[in-house]
Short mmCIF file of C-alpha atoms in Angstrom, two decimals:
data_model
loop_
_atom_site.label_atom_id
_atom_site.label_comp_id
_atom_site.label_asym_id
_atom_site.label_seq_id
_atom_site.Cartn_x
_atom_site.Cartn_y
_atom_site.Cartn_z
CA MET A 1 -0.02 0.01 -0.03
CA LEU A 2 2.82 2.38 0.87
CA ARG A 3 4.69 1.84 -2.37
CA PHE A 4 1.49 2.12 -4.37
CA SER A 5 0.77 5.48 -2.85
CA ILE A 6 4.23 6.84 -3.61
CA ASP A 7 4.08 5.55 -7.23
CA SER A 8 0.68 7.18 -7.71
CA LEU A 9 1.97 10.55 -6.60
CA ILE A 10 4.94 10.18 -8.91
CA ARG A 11 2.72 9.23 -11.91
CA ARG A 12 0.70 12.35 -11.23
CA SER A 13 3.97 14.38 -11.65
CA CYS A 14 3.56 15.98 -8.21
CA ARG A 15 2.34 19.26 -9.78
CA SER A 16 1.05 20.90 -6.66
CA ALA A 17 2.89 21.96 -3.52
CA ALA A 18 0.63 19.80 -1.55
CA SER A 19 1.54 16.77 -3.62
CA LEU A 20 5.20 17.54 -3.13
CA LEU A 21 4.80 17.76 0.53
CA ALA A 22 2.85 14.52 0.63
CA LEU A 23 5.61 12.81 -1.46
CA PHE A 24 8.28 14.03 0.95
CA CYS A 25 6.42 12.85 3.98
CA LEU A 26 5.60 9.43 2.47
CA THR A 27 9.23 9.04 1.45
CA LEU A 28 10.35 9.63 5.01
CA ILE A 29 7.79 7.11 6.20
CA SER A 30 8.86 4.66 3.55
CA THR A 31 12.52 4.98 4.61
CA SER A 32 11.60 4.49 8.32
CA VAL A 33 9.62 1.35 7.46
CA CYS A 34 12.50 0.09 5.28
CA TYR A 35 14.89 0.48 8.33
CA ALA A 36 12.43 -1.31 10.58
CA GLU A 37 12.32 -4.31 8.26
CA ARG A 38 16.05 -4.63 8.05
CA PRO A 39 17.38 -6.94 10.88
CA ASN A 40 19.65 -5.88 13.69
CA ILE A 41 22.74 -8.09 14.14
CA ILE A 42 24.48 -8.96 17.39
CA LEU A 43 27.68 -10.98 16.98
CA ILE A 44 28.92 -12.35 20.35
CA MET A 45 32.29 -14.05 20.62
CA ALA A 46 33.93 -15.85 23.58
CA ASP A 47 37.68 -16.20 23.82
CA ASP A 48 39.32 -19.66 24.15
CA LEU A 49 35.98 -21.35 24.85
CA GLY A 50 36.04 -25.09 24.07
CA PHE A 51 33.56 -27.01 21.95
CA SER A 52 31.93 -28.60 24.98
CA ASP A 53 31.96 -25.67 27.47
CA LEU A 54 28.27 -24.63 27.17
CA GLY A 55 25.37 -26.36 28.83
CA CYS A 56 23.56 -26.65 25.41
CA TYR A 57 26.71 -28.33 24.04
CA GLY A 58 27.04 -30.96 26.84
CA SER A 59 28.69 -29.01 29.68
CA GLU A 60 28.00 -28.93 33.41
CA ILE A 61 28.86 -25.20 33.44
CA LYS A 62 25.78 -23.14 34.12
CA THR A 63 24.89 -21.17 30.95
CA PRO A 64 21.17 -20.63 31.21
CA HIS A 65 20.91 -17.65 28.94
CA LEU A 66 22.90 -19.29 26.10
CA ASP A 67 20.97 -22.47 26.65
CA GLN A 68 17.67 -20.54 26.23
CA LEU A 69 19.19 -18.86 23.15
CA ALA A 70 19.83 -22.29 21.68
CA GLN A 71 16.29 -23.43 22.42
CA GLU A 72 14.89 -20.38 20.69
CA GLY A 73 17.29 -20.72 17.75
CA LEU A 74 19.52 -23.11 15.86
CA ARG A 75 22.79 -24.83 16.87
CA PHE A 76 25.54 -25.88 14.47
CA LYS A 77 27.33 -29.13 14.94
CA ARG A 78 30.12 -28.41 12.39
CA PHE A 79 31.18 -24.76 12.51
CA TYR A 80 34.72 -23.68 12.33
CA ASN A 81 37.05 -20.84 13.32
CA ALA A 82 40.64 -20.13 12.38
CA GLY A 83 42.29 -21.74 15.39
CA ARG A 84 43.75 -18.59 17.13
CA CYS A 85 42.53 -15.27 18.37
CA CYS A 86 44.04 -12.76 15.87
CA PRO A 87 43.54 -14.85 12.78
CA THR A 88 39.97 -15.69 13.66
CA ARG A 89 39.04 -12.07 14.44
CA ALA A 90 40.52 -10.93 11.15
CA SER A 91 38.69 -13.61 9.22
CA LEU A 92 35.40 -13.02 11.07
CA SER A 93 35.52 -9.33 10.62
CA THR A 94 36.34 -9.33 6.92
CA GLY A 95 34.94 -12.57 5.46
CA LEU A 96 38.37 -13.47 4.19
CA TYR A 97 40.96 -16.03 5.15
CA PRO A 98 43.26 -14.55 7.70
CA HIS A 99 46.29 -14.25 5.42
CA GLN A 100 44.13 -12.33 2.92
CA ALA A 101 43.15 -9.86 5.66
CA GLY A 102 46.82 -9.37 6.63
CA MET A 103 46.86 -11.45 9.84
CA GLY A 104 48.27 -14.85 8.93
CA TRP A 105 49.83 -15.00 12.39
CA MET A 106 49.55 -12.55 15.31
CA THR A 107 49.88 -8.80 15.84
CA ARG A 108 53.42 -8.53 14.57
CA ASN A 109 54.33 -6.82 11.34
CA ASP A 110 56.58 -9.01 9.20
CA ASN A 111 56.27 -6.70 6.19
CA LEU A 112 54.61 -9.38 4.10
CA PRO A 113 51.16 -9.04 2.58
CA GLY A 114 49.65 -11.84 4.69
CA TYR A 115 51.66 -11.02 7.87
CA GLN A 116 51.17 -7.32 8.52
CA GLY A 117 50.07 -7.77 12.11
CA GLU A 118 46.90 -5.87 11.52
CA LEU A 119 44.10 -5.55 8.99
CA GLY A 120 45.36 -4.72 5.47
CA LYS A 121 44.10 -2.03 3.17
CA ASN A 122 42.65 -4.57 0.70
CA CYS A 123 39.86 -5.69 3.04
CA VAL A 124 36.76 -4.12 4.65
CA THR A 125 35.09 -5.06 7.95
CA ILE A 126 31.51 -5.99 8.48
CA ALA A 127 31.07 -2.62 10.18
CA GLU A 128 32.42 -0.71 7.17
CA VAL A 129 30.02 -2.56 4.89
CA LEU A 130 26.96 -2.14 7.13
CA SER A 131 27.71 1.47 8.04
CA SER A 132 27.56 2.28 4.35
CA ALA A 133 24.01 0.97 4.40
CA ASP A 134 23.02 3.21 7.24
CA TYR A 135 23.54 0.75 10.04
CA ARG A 136 24.81 2.03 13.39
CA CYS A 137 27.78 -0.04 14.46
CA TYR A 138 29.08 -0.76 17.99
CA HIS A 139 32.06 -2.67 19.17
CA VAL A 140 32.55 -3.83 22.81
CA GLY A 141 35.36 -6.07 24.04
CA LYS A 142 38.54 -7.55 22.56
CA TRP A 143 39.74 -6.01 19.29
CA HIS A 144 43.19 -7.54 18.71
CA LEU A 145 43.36 -6.45 15.08
CA THR A 146 46.43 -4.14 15.14
CA TYR A 147 49.81 -4.11 16.75
CA ARG A 148 49.40 -0.29 17.13
CA MET A 149 47.33 0.04 20.30
CA ARG A 150 49.19 2.91 21.97
CA GLN A 151 47.36 5.60 19.94
CA ALA A 152 44.16 5.70 17.85
CA ASN A 153 44.71 4.97 14.21
CA GLU A 154 42.86 3.70 11.12
CA ASN A 155 42.82 0.14 12.45
CA TRP A 156 41.16 0.98 15.67
CA PRO A 157 37.46 0.18 15.71
CA LEU A 158 36.29 3.76 14.80
CA GLY A 159 38.65 3.68 11.89
CA ARG A 160 37.05 0.43 10.72
CA GLY A 161 33.46 1.48 10.54
CA PHE A 162 32.23 1.51 14.16
CA ASP A 163 30.39 4.48 15.57
CA ARG A 164 31.15 3.70 19.22
CA ALA A 165 33.73 1.33 20.82
CA TYR A 166 34.83 0.20 24.25
CA GLY A 167 37.39 -2.50 24.85
CA THR A 168 40.91 -3.72 25.01
CA GLY A 169 43.60 -4.81 22.60
CA GLY A 170 44.35 -8.36 23.41
CA GLY A 171 43.29 -9.10 26.98
CA GLY A 172 45.11 -9.29 30.33
CA ASN A 173 44.24 -8.73 33.96
CA TYR A 174 40.42 -8.84 34.34
CA PHE A 175 40.50 -6.49 37.26
CA ALA A 176 43.03 -4.02 35.75
CA PRO A 177 43.15 -4.39 32.03
CA ARG A 178 45.67 -2.52 29.89
CA PRO A 179 45.17 -1.12 27.40
CA LEU A 180 41.56 0.04 27.75
CA TYR A 181 39.91 2.37 25.39
CA GLU A 182 36.59 4.18 24.72
CA ASP A 183 36.14 5.34 21.17
CA ASN A 184 39.42 6.80 20.21
CA GLN A 185 40.77 7.50 23.72
CA LEU A 186 42.91 5.31 26.04
CA ILE A 187 41.29 5.25 29.46
CA LYS A 188 41.97 3.73 32.88
CA PRO A 189 39.57 1.44 34.67
CA PRO A 190 38.58 2.20 38.27
CA LYS A 191 41.02 0.86 40.86
CA GLU A 192 38.34 -0.89 42.76
CA GLY A 193 35.19 -2.78 41.87
CA TYR A 194 36.09 -3.37 38.18
CA TYR A 195 35.73 -6.66 36.38
CA ILE A 196 36.16 -6.59 32.62
CA THR A 197 33.44 -9.15 31.75
CA ASP A 198 30.82 -7.24 33.61
CA ALA A 199 32.13 -3.94 32.21
CA PHE A 200 31.72 -5.28 28.64
CA SER A 201 28.18 -6.43 29.34
CA ASN A 202 27.25 -3.14 30.94
CA LYS A 203 28.75 -1.09 28.14
CA ALA A 204 26.88 -3.15 25.59
CA VAL A 205 23.62 -2.50 27.32
CA GLU A 206 24.50 1.17 27.61
CA PHE A 207 25.29 1.44 23.77
CA LEU A 208 21.92 -0.28 22.98
CA LYS A 209 20.00 2.05 25.28
CA ASP A 210 21.63 5.11 23.68
CA HIS A 211 20.83 3.61 20.27
CA ASN A 212 17.23 3.21 21.20
CA GLN A 213 17.03 6.84 22.35
CA GLN A 214 18.92 8.57 19.64
CA HIS A 215 18.98 6.30 16.54
CA LYS A 216 15.81 4.20 16.87
CA GLN A 217 15.02 4.45 13.19
CA GLN A 218 18.28 2.78 12.14
CA PRO A 219 19.19 -0.85 12.37
CA PHE A 220 22.24 -1.71 14.44
CA PHE A 221 25.20 -4.04 14.33
CA MET A 222 26.94 -4.87 17.62
CA TYR A 223 30.15 -6.93 17.86
CA LEU A 224 30.47 -8.00 21.50
CA ALA A 225 33.80 -9.82 21.98
CA TYR A 226 34.36 -11.09 25.47
CA THR A 227 37.85 -11.91 26.80
CA ALA A 228 36.37 -14.74 28.93
CA PRO A 229 37.47 -17.42 29.52
CA HIS A 230 40.96 -16.59 28.14
CA PHE A 231 43.81 -16.72 30.70
CA PRO A 232 44.60 -15.43 33.25
CA LEU A 233 42.04 -17.25 35.28
CA HIS A 234 40.23 -14.37 37.04
CA ALA A 235 36.70 -14.54 38.43
CA LEU A 236 34.47 -13.02 41.05
CA PRO A 237 34.61 -14.83 44.37
CA GLU A 238 30.76 -15.54 44.47
CA ASP A 239 30.91 -17.15 40.99
CA ILE A 240 33.94 -19.27 41.98
CA ALA A 241 32.15 -20.48 45.08
CA ARG A 242 29.39 -21.97 42.97
CA TYR A 243 31.85 -24.46 41.41
CA LYS A 244 34.65 -25.07 43.94
CA GLY A 245 34.96 -28.68 44.74
CA HIS A 246 32.87 -29.80 41.72
CA TYR A 247 35.99 -30.79 39.76
CA ARG A 248 37.71 -32.97 42.28
CA SER A 249 36.93 -36.04 40.21
CA GLY A 250 39.39 -34.73 37.60
CA TRP A 251 39.58 -34.31 33.85
CA ASP A 252 39.28 -37.91 32.83
CA ALA A 253 35.85 -38.18 34.60
CA LEU A 254 34.78 -34.83 33.20
CA ARG A 255 35.60 -35.79 29.69
CA LYS A 256 33.58 -38.99 29.96
CA GLN A 257 30.62 -37.09 31.53
CA ARG A 258 30.57 -34.49 28.78
CA HIS A 259 30.98 -37.14 26.01
CA GLN A 260 27.91 -38.88 27.26
CA SER A 261 25.93 -35.66 27.50
CA MET A 262 26.91 -34.65 23.93
CA GLN A 263 25.83 -38.05 22.62
CA LYS A 264 22.44 -37.71 24.43
CA LEU A 265 22.01 -34.29 22.81
CA GLY A 266 22.52 -35.72 19.39
CA LEU A 267 25.56 -33.44 18.87
CA ILE A 268 28.19 -36.15 18.14
CA ASN A 269 28.43 -39.75 17.06
CA CYS A 270 32.17 -40.22 17.41
CA PRO A 271 34.21 -41.87 20.12
CA LEU A 272 36.06 -40.04 22.92
CA SER A 273 39.73 -39.43 21.99
CA PRO A 274 42.39 -40.60 24.46
CA ARG A 275 43.57 -38.18 27.06
CA ASP A 276 46.19 -35.74 25.75
CA PRO A 277 49.52 -37.39 26.32
CA ASP A 278 50.82 -34.12 27.92
CA ALA A 279 48.17 -34.36 30.63
CA LYS A 280 48.93 -36.47 33.68
CA ALA A 281 46.60 -39.17 35.00
CA TRP A 282 44.46 -37.52 37.67
CA ASP A 283 45.08 -40.25 40.23
CA SER A 284 48.86 -39.60 39.87
CA LEU A 285 48.45 -36.11 41.31
CA SER A 286 48.87 -35.30 45.00
CA GLU A 287 45.94 -34.12 47.14
CA LYS A 288 47.33 -30.52 47.08
CA GLU A 289 47.71 -30.62 43.29
CA GLN A 290 44.16 -31.92 42.83
CA GLN A 291 42.91 -29.06 45.08
CA GLU A 292 44.72 -26.51 42.91
CA TRP A 293 43.47 -28.00 39.67
CA ASP A 294 39.89 -28.14 41.01
CA LEU A 295 40.21 -24.47 41.83
CA ARG A 296 41.46 -23.57 38.35
CA MET A 297 38.57 -25.27 36.55
CA SER A 298 36.17 -23.69 39.09
CA VAL A 299 37.50 -20.28 38.13
CA TYR A 300 37.26 -21.11 34.47
CA ALA A 301 33.64 -22.19 34.82
CA ALA A 302 32.91 -19.09 36.85
CA MET A 303 34.29 -16.96 34.01
CA VAL A 304 31.88 -18.62 31.55
CA THR A 305 28.96 -18.30 33.87
CA CYS A 306 29.63 -14.57 34.35
CA MET A 307 29.82 -14.06 30.64
CA ASP A 308 26.54 -15.87 30.22
CA ARG A 309 24.88 -13.66 32.80
CA GLY A 310 26.06 -10.59 30.93
CA ILE A 311 24.72 -11.96 27.63
CA GLY A 312 21.37 -12.35 29.42
CA GLN A 313 21.48 -8.66 30.24
CA VAL A 314 22.11 -7.80 26.57
CA LEU A 315 19.28 -10.06 25.44
CA GLU A 316 16.93 -8.51 27.99
CA GLN A 317 17.80 -5.04 26.69
CA ILE A 318 16.90 -6.20 23.13
CA GLU A 319 13.64 -7.48 24.45
CA GLN A 320 12.87 -4.19 26.15
CA MET A 321 13.60 -2.38 22.85
CA GLY A 322 10.98 -4.62 21.17
CA GLN A 323 13.64 -5.87 18.77
CA THR A 324 13.96 -9.60 19.65
CA ASN A 325 12.09 -10.90 16.53
CA ASN A 326 13.98 -8.65 14.24
CA THR A 327 17.51 -9.28 15.66
CA LEU A 328 19.85 -12.04 14.49
CA VAL A 329 22.02 -13.06 17.42
CA LEU A 330 25.18 -15.20 16.72
CA PHE A 331 27.32 -16.64 19.46
CA LEU A 332 30.66 -18.51 18.88
CA SER A 333 34.27 -18.87 20.07
CA ASP A 334 37.47 -17.74 18.42
CA ASN A 335 39.28 -21.10 18.83
CA GLY A 336 39.34 -24.19 20.84
CA ALA A 337 40.31 -24.19 24.54
CA SER A 338 43.84 -23.22 25.31
CA ALA A 339 46.47 -25.67 26.64
CA GLU A 340 49.01 -22.88 27.09
CA TYR A 341 51.21 -22.74 30.16
CA ILE A 342 52.00 -19.09 30.87
CA ASP A 343 53.03 -17.66 34.28
CA ARG A 344 53.70 -13.98 34.17
CA GLY A 345 53.08 -11.68 37.07
CA HIS A 346 51.74 -14.31 39.44
CA GLN A 347 52.54 -12.97 42.88
CA PRO A 348 54.01 -15.34 45.46
CA GLY A 349 51.26 -16.88 47.56
CA ALA A 350 48.45 -15.48 45.33
CA ILE A 351 45.27 -17.62 45.18
CA THR A 352 44.19 -18.63 41.68
CA GLY A 353 41.32 -16.42 40.53
CA THR A 354 42.33 -13.29 42.38
CA ARG A 355 43.66 -10.02 40.98
CA GLU A 356 47.19 -10.86 42.10
CA SER A 357 47.22 -14.34 40.36
CA PHE A 358 48.10 -15.36 36.85
CA ARG A 359 47.22 -18.97 36.06
CA CYS A 360 46.06 -20.98 33.00
CA ALA A 361 43.74 -23.93 32.69
CA GLU A 362 46.55 -25.82 30.95
CA VAL A 363 46.42 -29.02 28.97
CA GLY A 364 44.24 -31.29 31.23
CA TRP A 365 41.28 -28.97 31.49
CA ALA A 366 41.69 -27.76 27.91
CA ASN A 367 41.43 -31.40 26.82
CA SER A 368 38.15 -31.60 28.71
CA SER A 369 36.83 -28.34 27.22
CA ASN A 370 37.50 -29.64 23.72
CA THR A 371 35.68 -32.96 24.28
CA PRO A 372 35.63 -35.32 22.35
CA PHE A 373 38.40 -33.95 20.14
CA ARG A 374 42.16 -34.03 20.05
CA PHE A 375 44.51 -30.99 20.32
CA HIS A 376 43.72 -27.36 21.28
CA LYS A 377 43.97 -23.69 20.32
CA MET A 378 46.66 -23.08 17.66
CA TRP A 379 46.29 -26.59 16.11
CA VAL A 380 44.00 -27.21 13.20
CA HIS A 381 42.77 -30.61 14.25
CA GLU A 382 39.18 -30.51 15.37
CA GLY A 383 40.02 -29.53 18.97
CA GLY A 384 41.61 -26.29 17.80
CA ILE A 385 39.11 -25.10 15.15
CA SER A 386 35.70 -26.36 16.21
CA THR A 387 33.36 -23.82 17.74
CA PRO A 388 29.76 -23.89 19.05
CA LEU A 389 27.60 -21.69 16.97
CA ILE A 390 24.19 -20.59 18.19
CA ALA A 391 21.90 -18.50 15.92
CA ARG A 392 18.62 -16.97 16.99
CA TRP A 393 16.43 -14.92 14.74
CA PRO A 394 12.69 -15.38 15.34
CA ASN A 395 11.70 -13.74 12.06
CA GLN A 396 13.63 -16.34 10.05
CA ILE A 397 14.56 -19.30 12.18
CA LYS A 398 11.37 -21.31 12.74
CA GLN A 399 12.73 -24.74 13.59
CA THR A 400 13.85 -23.71 16.96
CA GLY A 401 15.93 -25.87 19.34
CA ASP A 402 17.21 -27.90 16.31
CA TRP A 403 20.69 -28.77 15.17
CA THR A 404 22.06 -28.41 11.71
CA ASN A 405 24.75 -30.60 10.04
CA GLN A 406 25.65 -27.82 7.53
CA VAL A 407 29.39 -27.16 7.65
CA GLY A 408 30.10 -23.48 8.24
CA HIS A 409 33.09 -21.25 8.83
CA ILE A 410 33.67 -17.78 10.24
CA ILE A 411 34.20 -16.49 6.71
CA ASP A 412 30.39 -16.98 6.31
CA VAL A 413 29.43 -14.21 8.81
CA MET A 414 30.32 -11.37 6.39
CA ALA A 415 28.39 -13.07 3.57
CA THR A 416 25.46 -13.45 5.92
CA CYS A 417 25.40 -9.86 7.07
CA VAL A 418 25.61 -8.65 3.40
CA ASP A 419 22.81 -10.99 2.40
CA ILE A 420 20.31 -10.11 5.15
CA SER A 421 21.03 -6.42 5.37
CA GLY A 422 20.95 -5.58 1.68
CA ALA A 423 24.23 -3.86 2.03
CA LYS A 424 26.56 -3.62 -0.95
CA TYR A 425 29.93 -5.17 -0.60
CA PRO A 426 32.48 -2.79 -2.25
CA ALA A 427 34.97 -3.61 -5.00
CA THR A 428 37.29 -0.85 -3.95
CA LYS A 429 38.09 1.40 -0.97
CA LYS A 430 39.91 4.69 -1.56
CA ASP A 431 40.91 3.44 -4.99
CA GLN A 432 42.37 0.27 -3.33
CA ALA A 433 40.99 -3.02 -4.75
CA ILE A 434 39.19 -5.11 -2.10
CA PHE A 435 39.31 -8.95 -2.03
CA PRO A 436 35.78 -10.47 -2.63
CA TYR A 437 34.62 -12.15 0.49
CA GLU A 438 35.12 -15.92 0.61
CA GLY A 439 32.15 -17.23 2.55
CA ASN A 440 28.53 -18.30 1.95
CA SER A 441 25.43 -16.81 3.41
CA LEU A 442 23.99 -18.82 6.39
CA LEU A 443 20.42 -17.54 5.57
CA PRO A 444 19.42 -20.72 3.66
CA THR A 445 20.57 -22.83 6.63
CA PHE A 446 18.58 -20.68 9.00
CA GLN A 447 15.52 -21.25 6.86
CA HIS A 448 16.15 -24.89 6.01
CA PRO A 449 18.54 -26.44 8.63
CA GLU A 450 17.93 -29.96 7.36
CA THR A 451 19.53 -29.16 3.99
CA THR A 452 23.27 -29.43 3.72
CA LYS A 453 25.79 -28.77 0.91
CA PRO A 454 29.43 -29.95 0.80
CA ARG A 455 32.14 -27.40 1.51
CA THR A 456 35.83 -27.02 0.84
CA LEU A 457 37.63 -25.12 3.59
CA CYS A 458 41.31 -24.61 4.42
CA TRP A 459 43.48 -23.67 7.38
CA GLU A 460 47.01 -22.71 8.22
CA HIS A 461 48.52 -21.47 11.50
CA GLU A 462 52.15 -21.75 12.65
CA GLY A 463 52.79 -24.45 10.02
CA ASN A 464 49.74 -26.49 11.04
CA LYS A 465 47.69 -27.21 7.96
CA ALA A 466 44.29 -28.64 7.02
CA ILE A 467 41.78 -28.89 4.21
CA ARG A 468 38.28 -30.17 4.67
CA GLN A 469 36.59 -31.34 1.47
CA GLY A 470 33.10 -32.74 1.88
CA GLU A 471 33.50 -35.29 4.71
CA TRP A 472 37.19 -35.78 4.21
CA LYS A 473 39.85 -33.89 6.13
CA LEU A 474 43.52 -33.80 5.46
CA VAL A 475 45.47 -32.37 8.41
CA LYS A 476 49.01 -32.13 9.70
CA GLU A 477 51.00 -30.67 12.57
CA ASN A 478 53.99 -28.52 11.65
CA ASP A 479 56.95 -30.77 10.87
CA HIS A 480 54.75 -33.88 10.78
CA LYS A 481 53.19 -35.92 7.94
CA TRP A 482 49.70 -35.52 6.58
CA GLU A 483 46.87 -37.41 8.21
CA LEU A 484 43.64 -38.26 6.48
CA TYR A 485 40.22 -38.74 8.21
CA ASP A 486 36.70 -39.48 7.20
CA LEU A 487 34.90 -37.10 9.44
CA SER A 488 31.50 -38.64 8.80
CA GLN A 489 32.69 -41.71 10.84
CA ASP A 490 35.64 -40.32 12.74
CA ARG A 491 35.40 -36.71 13.68
CA SER A 492 37.68 -37.46 16.76
CA GLU A 493 40.45 -38.07 14.11
CA LEU A 494 41.56 -41.41 15.51
CA ASN A 495 41.72 -43.58 12.38
CA ASN A 496 44.32 -42.23 10.04
CA LEU A 497 43.53 -43.42 6.44
CA VAL A 498 46.55 -41.80 4.81
CA LYS A 499 48.09 -45.16 3.78
CA THR A 500 44.85 -46.62 2.50
CA ASP A 501 43.97 -43.70 0.14
CA PRO A 502 47.14 -42.13 -1.15
CA GLU A 503 45.44 -40.68 -4.28
CA ARG A 504 43.07 -38.67 -2.14
CA VAL A 505 45.99 -37.47 -0.04
CA GLU A 506 47.85 -36.37 -3.17
CA THR A 507 44.83 -34.57 -4.66
CA MET A 508 43.82 -32.78 -1.41
CA SER A 509 47.40 -31.81 -0.61
CA ARG A 510 47.75 -30.21 -4.01
CA GLU A 511 44.48 -28.29 -3.52
CA TRP A 512 45.77 -27.06 -0.15
CA GLU A 513 48.98 -25.86 -1.78
CA ALA A 514 46.94 -23.98 -4.46
CA TRP A 515 44.85 -22.35 -1.72
CA ALA A 516 47.95 -21.36 0.30
CA GLU A 517 49.52 -19.72 -2.72
CA ARG A 518 46.26 -17.88 -3.51
CA VAL A 519 45.77 -16.45 -0.02
CA GLY A 520 49.37 -15.58 0.75
CA VAL A 521 50.60 -18.27 3.14
CA VAL A 522 54.34 -18.20 3.79
CA PRO A 523 56.02 -21.36 5.11
CA TRP A 524 56.31 -21.07 8.86
CA ASP A 525 60.03 -21.73 8.87
CA ASP A 526 60.53 -18.73 6.50
CA LEU A 527 58.99 -16.33 9.05
CA PRO A 528 60.85 -14.83 12.03
CA PRO A 529 60.42 -17.07 15.04
CA PRO A 530 58.13 -15.87 17.83
CA GLY A 531 59.84 -13.22 19.90
CA TYR A 532 62.17 -12.15 17.17
CA THR A 533 62.19 -9.53 14.36
CA LYS A 534 63.80 -10.09 11.01
CA LYS A 535 66.68 -7.64 10.41
CA GLY A 536 67.87 -8.87 7.01
CA PRO A 537 68.14 -12.09 5.08
CA GLY A 538 68.55 -14.98 7.53
CA PHE A 539 69.37 -12.71 10.51
CA TYR A 540 67.08 -12.41 13.57
CA ARG A 541 67.33 -10.22 16.61
CA LYS A 542 65.48 -10.85 19.79
CA LYS A 543 62.92 -8.18 20.54
#
């Protein structure tokens, strides 16, 4: 009816002033209605969260708000990230593989196209694309997309399409983060009563309230990137108390418990992989050691629960704005759980979880978080690259509470945002050619989750390599040989078929090499080793 009225006025040539005024008013109304029909988008990312760390993915950790989100939406069984924080964030933000976006490794500039240590000039972010289509864009949380965090620049959030931003570069102390910024200014957190997970949740709610008051007629995009549960293990005492003592049975028992829960949910049909060889048998630990490890996992669980509580506050704000039905919410993790051992700044006698402590979950608990898979963050076996993905969008996702078997990847988020927003993805930016995005829109899966199509996806990080082609996966650790798995039968990657199908190995390895050349992968051994800067051919100097 609205379009018919406008067309009628146009056909009558708008001869009178009254007709011109009517046309102007109807055009404004039409624009407002158009905005109202375009979906809002909230992209929520956890940091170092394992595949089985949510209640709705088989965990004992209390995540009621994410569990409810899953019941009201759709869960993916086979969704992938890039295996590490910076590469994943670059890929997620741009719809490109990490090397194409300039972040083939971390935030270190190696003066190579795929290793600039920050987003390159030949890519655009979701916020840049959506802001050109009159979306208001907000970033809260971890950015980690430039090595230049001491002063605002073109690769800070506001330089990459966001209207407001609050967050940190790469993480750190949850009670005293550094750096911390708001918009284009470095700021300092309060000395007392500050906890970064709560601060992120509160700031996200604040931005949404401001949007509702000042920009209600525009759709919004919010990228909420928590640092939880990335090390150091820091949590609020009342949250830790909910879990303390719960993990005294150890990581072996927890893995078995989660594996059974995941099978009951219909999430997996593969066996539980053996305990990571670097993790000790729980019974071999002393009583004191078991108490400490129980505390560490209790803090980890508390961090996840606090994040879930904050997500509940954000979802409640969307409800109060009357935007639940018209808002696509996506939740995922940047990589598998971390098995890293890092001890920096842990004060003597400090209790794990407090401001003065610095502890990691390490390999035993990371192995549990990544149940039932092998390996962890930084590897491209399933334990390193598999993420939960929850999608809720009442206007489009009708088969709520379901699972989908469609294989997806973080490169698909840009394609999805472009598809559902009607935004135009640019070919150039400031006369610089822009890479076309690599992913596929998830909208068909939202509408028909039972339909699946085969995908070919590739990975590389620190010399770890993989290609998934249909149900087949070819994967290798750096300096190891290729392994071949049929993921339809063996997603735990236990039965290496490399010797029984050498032709497939040869074909898939060639396709991986072609991909690597196309996106700008440089052999890991040809890059400066971590902690060093290249100062000429073959010469490295410690930073």
